[in-house]
Coordinates of C-alpha atoms and ligand atoms in Angstrom, one line a residue:
M1 CA -52.7 41.0 -21.8
Q2 CA -51.1 38.0 -20.2
S3 CA -48.1 38.4 -17.8
F4 CA -45.9 35.8 -16.1
T5 CA -44.0 35.9 -12.9
V6 CA -40.9 33.9 -12.0
Q7 CA -39.1 33.6 -8.7
C8 CA -35.4 33.0 -8.1
A9 CA -34.5 29.3 -8.7
K10 CA -32.3 27.3 -6.3
T11 CA -30.9 25.4 -9.2
V12 CA -31.8 24.4 -12.8
R13 CA -31.9 20.7 -13.6
G14 CA -33.3 18.4 -16.2
D15 CA -33.1 16.3 -19.4
I16 CA -35.2 18.3 -21.9
T17 CA -36.1 18.7 -25.6
V18 CA -37.0 22.1 -26.9
P19 CA -39.3 22.6 -30.0
G20 CA -38.2 22.3 -33.6
D21 CA -36.0 24.8 -35.5
K22 CA -38.1 27.8 -36.7
S23 CA -35.9 28.5 -39.8
I24 CA -35.9 24.9 -40.9
S25 CA -39.6 24.5 -40.2
H26 CA -40.5 27.4 -42.5
R27 CA -38.3 26.1 -45.2
S28 CA -39.6 22.6 -45.0
I29 CA -43.1 23.9 -45.9
M30 CA -41.8 26.2 -48.6
F31 CA -39.5 23.8 -50.4
G32 CA -41.7 20.8 -49.7
S33 CA -44.6 22.6 -51.5
L34 CA -42.3 23.4 -54.5
A35 CA -41.0 19.9 -54.7
T36 CA -42.6 17.1 -56.7
G37 CA -44.1 14.4 -54.5
T38 CA -44.8 13.9 -50.9
T39 CA -42.6 15.3 -48.2
K40 CA -43.0 14.1 -44.6
V41 CA -41.8 16.5 -41.9
T42 CA -41.2 15.4 -38.3
G43 CA -40.1 17.7 -35.4
F44 CA -42.0 20.6 -37.1
L45 CA -42.3 23.7 -34.9
R46 CA -46.1 24.3 -34.3
G47 CA -45.4 27.9 -33.3
E48 CA -47.4 30.8 -34.8
D49 CA -44.6 31.9 -37.2
A50 CA -44.1 28.6 -39.0
L51 CA -47.9 28.0 -38.9
A52 CA -48.4 31.3 -40.8
T53 CA -46.2 29.9 -43.6
L54 CA -48.1 26.6 -43.5
E55 CA -51.4 28.4 -43.9
A56 CA -50.0 30.6 -46.7
F57 CA -49.2 27.5 -48.8
R58 CA -52.6 25.9 -48.1
A59 CA -54.1 29.2 -49.3
M60 CA -52.1 28.7 -52.5
G61 CA -53.6 25.3 -53.1
I62 CA -51.1 23.0 -51.5
Q63 CA -52.6 20.1 -49.4
I64 CA -50.7 19.9 -46.1
D65 CA -51.9 17.4 -43.5
D66 CA -51.0 17.3 -39.8
D67 CA -51.7 14.2 -37.8
G68 CA -50.2 15.8 -34.7
S69 CA -46.8 14.2 -35.1
T70 CA -46.0 14.3 -38.9
I71 CA -46.7 17.1 -41.4
T72 CA -47.3 15.7 -44.8
I73 CA -46.9 18.1 -47.7
H74 CA -48.3 17.1 -51.1
G75 CA -45.9 19.1 -53.2
K76 CA -46.9 20.1 -56.8
G77 CA -43.6 21.1 -58.2
L78 CA -42.1 24.6 -59.0
H79 CA -45.2 25.7 -61.0
G80 CA -47.9 24.1 -58.8
L81 CA -49.0 27.1 -56.7
S82 CA -52.3 28.9 -57.4
E83 CA -53.4 32.5 -56.8
P84 CA -54.6 32.9 -53.2
S85 CA -58.2 34.4 -53.0
D86 CA -57.3 36.5 -50.0
V87 CA -54.4 38.5 -48.4
L88 CA -51.7 36.2 -47.0
D89 CA -51.2 37.0 -43.3
C90 CA -47.6 36.4 -42.0
G91 CA -48.5 37.4 -38.4
N92 CA -45.3 38.4 -36.6
S93 CA -43.0 36.4 -39.0
G94 CA -40.3 38.2 -40.9
T95 CA -39.1 34.9 -42.4
S96 CA -42.6 34.2 -43.8
M97 CA -42.9 37.7 -45.3
R98 CA -39.4 38.1 -46.8
L99 CA -39.1 34.6 -48.2
L100 CA -42.6 34.6 -49.6
T101 CA -41.9 38.0 -51.3
G102 CA -39.1 36.3 -53.2
L103 CA -41.2 33.3 -54.1
L104 CA -44.3 35.2 -55.1
A105 CA -42.3 37.6 -57.4
G106 CA -41.8 34.7 -59.8
Q107 CA -45.4 33.3 -59.8
G108 CA -47.9 33.8 -62.6
F109 CA -50.4 35.5 -60.3
F110 CA -51.1 38.4 -57.9
S111 CA -50.8 38.3 -54.2
V112 CA -50.7 40.5 -51.1
L113 CA -48.7 40.0 -47.9
T114 CA -49.5 41.5 -44.6
G115 CA -48.6 40.9 -40.9
D116 CA -49.1 42.2 -37.4
K117 CA -48.3 45.8 -36.3
Y118 CA -44.7 44.8 -35.5
L119 CA -44.0 43.1 -38.8
R120 CA -45.7 46.0 -40.7
A121 CA -43.1 48.3 -39.2
R122 CA -40.1 46.3 -40.3
P123 CA -37.9 47.0 -43.4
M124 CA -38.8 45.2 -46.6
K125 CA -36.8 47.2 -49.1
R126 CA -33.9 44.9 -48.4
V127 CA -35.8 42.3 -50.4
V128 CA -38.0 44.5 -52.5
G129 CA -35.0 46.4 -53.9
P130 CA -33.0 43.5 -55.3
L131 CA -36.1 41.6 -56.4
T132 CA -37.2 44.7 -58.4
K133 CA -33.7 44.5 -60.1
M134 CA -34.7 41.0 -61.1
G135 CA -37.8 42.3 -62.8
A136 CA -40.3 41.9 -59.9
R137 CA -43.3 44.1 -59.6
I138 CA -43.9 44.9 -55.9
L139 CA -45.7 47.8 -54.3
G140 CA -45.8 48.6 -50.6
R141 CA -46.3 51.4 -48.1
D142 CA -43.5 53.9 -47.7
G143 CA -42.2 53.4 -51.3
G144 CA -42.0 49.6 -50.9
E145 CA -40.3 49.6 -47.5
K146 CA -43.3 48.4 -45.5
A147 CA -46.0 45.9 -45.7
P148 CA -48.7 45.3 -46.8
L149 CA -46.9 44.3 -50.0
A150 CA -48.7 43.8 -53.3
I151 CA -46.9 41.5 -55.7
Q152 CA -47.8 41.0 -59.4
G153 CA -45.7 37.9 -60.2
G154 CA -44.0 37.6 -63.5
K155 CA -40.9 36.9 -65.5
L156 CA -37.6 37.3 -63.6
T157 CA -34.0 37.5 -64.7
G158 CA -31.1 36.3 -62.5
I159 CA -28.8 39.0 -61.1
E160 CA -25.5 39.4 -59.2
Y161 CA -26.3 41.1 -55.9
T162 CA -24.1 42.2 -53.0
S163 CA -26.2 42.5 -49.9
P164 CA -25.2 45.2 -47.4
V165 CA -26.4 43.0 -44.6
S166 CA -25.7 39.4 -43.6
S167 CA -29.3 38.2 -43.8
A168 CA -30.5 34.7 -44.5
Q169 CA -33.9 36.2 -45.2
V170 CA -32.6 38.4 -47.9
K171 CA -30.4 35.6 -49.3
S172 CA -33.3 33.0 -49.2
A173 CA -35.8 35.5 -50.8
L174 CA -33.4 36.0 -53.7
M175 CA -32.7 32.2 -54.0
L176 CA -36.4 31.5 -54.1
A177 CA -36.8 34.1 -56.8
G178 CA -33.7 32.7 -58.5
L179 CA -35.5 29.3 -58.8
Y180 CA -37.9 31.0 -61.3
A181 CA -35.4 33.4 -62.9
E182 CA -33.9 33.1 -66.3
G183 CA -30.1 32.5 -65.9
T184 CA -28.0 32.5 -62.8
T185 CA -28.6 34.4 -59.5
T186 CA -25.6 35.1 -57.4
I187 CA -25.8 36.6 -53.9
Y188 CA -22.8 37.9 -51.9
E189 CA -23.0 38.8 -48.2
P190 CA -20.5 40.4 -45.8
H191 CA -20.4 37.3 -43.5
L192 CA -22.1 34.0 -44.0
S193 CA -25.7 34.0 -42.7
R194 CA -27.6 30.8 -41.8
D195 CA -27.4 28.4 -44.7
H196 CA -30.6 26.3 -44.1
S197 CA -32.0 27.2 -47.6
E198 CA -28.8 26.0 -49.3
R199 CA -28.8 22.7 -47.3
M200 CA -32.5 22.0 -47.9
L201 CA -32.4 22.7 -51.6
R202 CA -29.5 20.2 -51.9
H203 CA -31.5 17.8 -49.8
F204 CA -34.3 18.1 -52.4
G205 CA -31.7 17.4 -55.2
A206 CA -30.9 20.9 -56.4
H207 CA -27.4 22.0 -57.4
I208 CA -26.5 25.1 -55.3
E209 CA -23.0 26.5 -55.5
S210 CA -21.7 27.9 -52.2
F211 CA -18.3 29.7 -52.2
E212 CA -16.4 32.1 -50.0
G213 CA -18.6 35.2 -49.6
G214 CA -21.7 33.9 -51.5
V215 CA -24.0 31.5 -53.1
R216 CA -25.1 30.9 -56.7
L217 CA -28.0 29.0 -58.3
T218 CA -29.5 28.6 -61.8
G219 CA -33.2 28.8 -62.4
G220 CA -35.6 26.1 -63.4
V221 CA -34.1 23.3 -61.2
D222 CA -36.6 20.6 -60.3
L223 CA -37.0 19.7 -56.6
K224 CA -37.7 16.2 -55.6
A225 CA -39.7 15.5 -52.4
A226 CA -37.5 14.2 -49.5
D227 CA -38.4 13.6 -45.8
I228 CA -37.2 16.0 -43.2
A229 CA -36.5 15.5 -39.5
V230 CA -36.3 19.0 -38.0
P231 CA -33.8 19.3 -35.1
A232 CA -34.6 21.3 -32.0
D233 CA -34.0 25.0 -32.3
I234 CA -30.6 26.2 -30.9
S235 CA -32.2 29.6 -30.6
S236 CA -34.8 28.2 -28.2
A237 CA -32.2 26.0 -26.5
A238 CA -30.2 29.2 -25.8
F239 CA -32.6 30.3 -23.1
F240 CA -32.1 27.1 -21.2
M241 CA -28.3 27.2 -21.7
V242 CA -28.1 30.6 -20.1
A243 CA -30.6 29.6 -17.4
A244 CA -28.3 26.7 -16.4
L245 CA -25.1 28.8 -16.7
I246 CA -26.3 31.6 -14.4
V247 CA -28.0 29.6 -11.6
P248 CA -25.5 27.9 -9.2
G249 CA -25.4 24.1 -9.1
S250 CA -27.3 23.7 -12.4
E251 CA -26.9 21.0 -14.9
L252 CA -29.1 20.5 -18.0
L253 CA -29.1 18.1 -20.9
I254 CA -30.8 19.6 -24.0
R255 CA -31.3 16.9 -26.6
N256 CA -31.3 16.8 -30.4
V257 CA -30.2 20.5 -30.9
G258 CA -29.3 21.7 -34.4
V259 CA -25.6 22.7 -34.4
N260 CA -25.2 24.0 -38.0
P261 CA -22.0 26.1 -37.8
T262 CA -23.9 29.1 -39.2
R263 CA -26.1 29.0 -36.0
T264 CA -23.5 28.1 -33.3
G265 CA -22.3 31.6 -32.6
I266 CA -24.1 31.3 -29.2
L267 CA -21.9 28.3 -28.3
D268 CA -18.7 30.1 -29.3
I269 CA -19.7 33.3 -27.4
L270 CA -20.8 31.5 -24.2
K271 CA -17.7 29.2 -24.3
A272 CA -15.5 32.3 -24.7
M273 CA -17.2 33.7 -21.6
G274 CA -16.2 30.6 -19.7
A275 CA -19.3 28.4 -20.1
D276 CA -19.1 24.7 -19.5
I277 CA -21.0 23.3 -22.5
A278 CA -20.3 19.9 -24.0
L279 CA -21.6 18.6 -27.3
E280 CA -22.5 14.9 -27.0
N281 CA -23.7 12.3 -29.5
E282 CA -22.9 14.5 -32.6
R283 CA -24.7 13.3 -35.8
E284 CA -26.3 14.4 -39.0
Q285 CA -30.1 14.6 -39.7
S286 CA -31.6 15.6 -43.1
G287 CA -28.4 17.5 -44.1
E288 CA -28.1 19.3 -40.8
P289 CA -25.6 18.6 -37.9
V290 CA -27.3 17.8 -34.6
A291 CA -26.0 17.1 -31.0
D292 CA -27.1 16.9 -27.4
L293 CA -25.8 19.8 -25.3
R294 CA -24.8 19.3 -21.6
V295 CA -24.6 22.7 -19.8
R296 CA -23.3 23.2 -16.3
H297 CA -23.4 26.4 -14.1
S298 CA -20.2 28.4 -14.8
Q299 CA -18.7 31.7 -13.6
L300 CA -18.9 33.8 -16.7
K301 CA -16.5 36.6 -17.7
A302 CA -17.0 39.6 -20.0
I303 CA -15.8 39.4 -23.7
E304 CA -15.9 41.5 -26.8
I305 CA -18.4 40.3 -29.5
S306 CA -18.1 41.6 -33.1
G307 CA -17.6 40.5 -36.7
E308 CA -18.5 37.1 -38.3
V309 CA -19.9 35.6 -35.1
V310 CA -22.7 38.3 -35.0
P311 CA -24.9 36.8 -37.8
R312 CA -24.2 33.3 -36.4
A313 CA -25.8 34.4 -33.1
I314 CA -28.1 37.1 -34.3
D315 CA -31.3 35.9 -32.5
E316 CA -29.5 35.1 -29.2
F317 CA -28.4 38.6 -28.3
P318 CA -31.3 39.3 -25.8
V319 CA -30.3 36.2 -23.8
I320 CA -26.6 37.0 -24.3
C321 CA -27.3 40.3 -22.5
V322 CA -28.6 38.3 -19.6
A323 CA -25.4 36.2 -19.5
A324 CA -23.4 39.4 -19.7
A325 CA -25.4 41.0 -16.9
L326 CA -24.1 38.2 -14.6
A327 CA -20.6 38.0 -16.0
E328 CA -17.5 39.7 -14.4
G329 CA -16.6 42.8 -16.3
T330 CA -17.9 44.8 -19.2
T331 CA -19.1 42.9 -22.3
R332 CA -18.9 44.9 -25.5
V333 CA -21.1 44.1 -28.6
K334 CA -20.4 45.7 -32.0
D335 CA -21.5 45.2 -35.6
A336 CA -25.0 44.3 -34.4
A337 CA -27.1 47.2 -35.8
E338 CA -29.5 44.5 -37.2
L339 CA -30.7 44.1 -33.6
R340 CA -32.5 47.4 -34.0
V341 CA -34.8 46.1 -36.8
K342 CA -35.8 42.7 -35.3
E343 CA -39.3 42.0 -33.9
T344 CA -38.5 45.1 -31.8
D345 CA -35.3 47.2 -31.3
R346 CA -33.6 44.6 -29.2
I347 CA -30.8 46.8 -28.0
A348 CA -33.2 49.4 -26.6
A349 CA -35.6 46.8 -25.2
M350 CA -32.9 44.9 -23.3
A351 CA -31.2 48.2 -22.1
K352 CA -34.6 49.3 -20.7
N353 CA -35.4 45.9 -19.0
L354 CA -32.0 45.2 -17.5
A355 CA -31.8 48.7 -16.1
K356 CA -34.9 47.8 -14.1
A357 CA -33.0 44.7 -12.9
G358 CA -30.1 46.9 -11.7
V359 CA -27.7 46.4 -14.7
G360 CA -26.0 49.2 -16.6
I361 CA -26.2 48.9 -20.4
V362 CA -24.8 51.6 -22.6
E363 CA -26.4 51.6 -26.0
T364 CA -24.4 52.3 -29.1
P365 CA -25.8 52.5 -32.7
D366 CA -24.6 49.0 -33.5
G367 CA -24.4 47.3 -30.2
M368 CA -24.0 47.9 -26.5
E369 CA -21.8 47.7 -23.4
I370 CA -23.1 45.6 -20.5
T371 CA -21.4 45.7 -17.1
G372 CA -22.0 42.7 -15.0
A373 CA -23.9 43.4 -11.8
G374 CA -23.0 40.4 -9.7
K375 CA -26.7 39.9 -8.9
L376 CA -30.0 41.0 -10.5
A377 CA -33.0 42.6 -8.8
G378 CA -36.5 41.3 -9.4
C379 CA -38.4 43.7 -11.6
Q380 CA -41.4 44.4 -13.8
A381 CA -40.2 43.9 -17.4
E382 CA -41.9 44.4 -20.8
S383 CA -41.8 42.1 -23.8
F384 CA -42.3 44.9 -26.4
G385 CA -44.3 42.2 -28.2
D386 CA -41.0 40.3 -28.9
H387 CA -40.9 36.6 -27.9
R388 CA -37.1 36.6 -27.3
I389 CA -37.2 39.7 -25.1
A390 CA -40.0 38.0 -23.0
M391 CA -38.1 34.7 -22.6
S392 CA -34.8 36.4 -21.9
M393 CA -36.2 38.4 -19.0
L394 CA -37.9 35.3 -17.6
V395 CA -34.6 33.5 -17.6
A396 CA -33.0 36.6 -15.9
G397 CA -35.7 36.2 -13.2
L398 CA -34.3 32.8 -12.3
A399 CA -31.2 34.5 -11.0
A400 CA -32.8 37.6 -9.5
G401 CA -33.6 38.5 -5.9
G402 CA -37.4 38.7 -5.6
A403 CA -40.0 38.2 -8.2
T404 CA -39.6 39.1 -11.9
T405 CA -42.8 39.8 -13.9
V406 CA -42.8 40.0 -17.6
D407 CA -45.8 41.7 -19.3
D408 CA -47.4 40.8 -22.6
T409 CA -46.1 37.2 -22.8
E410 CA -48.5 36.0 -25.5
C411 CA -45.8 36.6 -28.1
I412 CA -43.8 33.6 -26.8
A413 CA -46.1 31.4 -28.8
T414 CA -44.6 32.7 -32.1
S415 CA -41.5 30.5 -31.6
F416 CA -41.7 28.5 -28.4
P417 CA -45.1 27.1 -27.4
G418 CA -44.6 25.4 -24.0
F419 CA -41.8 27.6 -22.9
L420 CA -43.4 28.7 -19.6
D421 CA -44.2 25.1 -18.6
L422 CA -40.6 23.9 -19.5
L423 CA -39.1 26.8 -17.5
T424 CA -41.2 26.0 -14.5
E425 CA -40.3 22.3 -14.8
V426 CA -36.5 22.8 -14.8
A427 CA -36.3 25.5 -12.1
V428 CA -35.9 23.8 -8.8
R429 CA -37.2 25.9 -5.8
Ligands
LIG501 C1 -34.0 33.9 -40.2 C2 -33.0 34.8 -40.4 C3 -32.6 35.8 -39.4 C4 -33.2 35.6 -38.1 C5 -34.6 35.1 -38.1 C6 -34.8 33.9 -38.9 C7 -34.3 32.9 -41.2 O1 -33.1 37.1 -39.9 O2 -33.1 36.7 -37.2 O3 -35.1 34.9 -36.8 O4 -35.0 31.9 -41.0 O5 -33.9 33.1 -42.4 P1 -32.3 38.0 -40.9 O6 -32.2 37.3 -42.2 O7 -33.1 39.3 -41.0 O8 -30.9 38.2 -40.2

């Protein structure tokens, strides 16, 4: 088991680029494979999660070339996939498993999805349930709640579905099934989750109707190949934003970051806490808004976080906990029960780790209360096999007195290859 130790930084400085957006990278492979013609993808995230999706499509007969800079997908159209001869392994990736479940439900063949021990413990009924209503035949452990999932693809019918959770994975799984369904598929969600699937389908020429509270599509649309430039992942940039905010004298420029409004909850939250973050050079790239982010050290203050901003910052809560741990006052997070079913229970994991760093976190069923400690103590933290917990605690270590060691850091490779080198590069000692 690999571990990594960081020391307190004097300051954080640099002009950096973080790897490509994970959500958009997954979708570029999926929709590129289902489009007719050749799609060239630049900025693709070569992390384990997105590579699991890439390998799954290769296993279903799609030629995908990688020359080290550009990924070239030779799409075969909506009905071009073939039956994989083995189980498809999604590794740690919930996006691969849930979106593929929706897609595979509409194919004319049989397939099985599995993943690592963390993914096999995560809830799948949220997609299996509505897909079954569309006519899908899916079996899984624990009555279809847990992977491995066995999918006998077949005829689907569009439904109207109100999701109890704001989840882009649920929405996208149903949209992918909806591409194959007879009639119209409508999905309502409590608050708008990330809309990368909607944007990419439009980029590939499909008509997708987005309206207040939901999205609608009609089956049988043809997708036409279109090149994609993947922006840097705001969820990866978030670690460096918080690093610069909590270490005195810091200034960082993070280039080419995706600033899709369904993902910028982290900017809204940090700015409300008093963060000095400026968006520069705002532009659009393959249907997605992009900007450079300039972040300067700021004295942060506690806020209340709930409601519609939660799904727009869902992956950033571990590092928001770190910001809150150094803010003045008590930060309260509500409406975030989803954090308990991520790669690990992120509320429990951060409470446990930050307690070791001398910070009081009170857990609630759907959130937490974090009282800023003024300063952090160096500690021995655990990743719980979760990339974002590992990276958050290493960022915390930059502002801690003494060394901070994080155990089991291999998981960082799922979303952010090169993180440890980049963190070392920007931390001035
Ligand atoms: C993702 C959606 C989110 C997010 C995950 C990526 C996606 O999950 O946490 O990291 O690419 O659709 P949920 O849909 O479960 O909220």
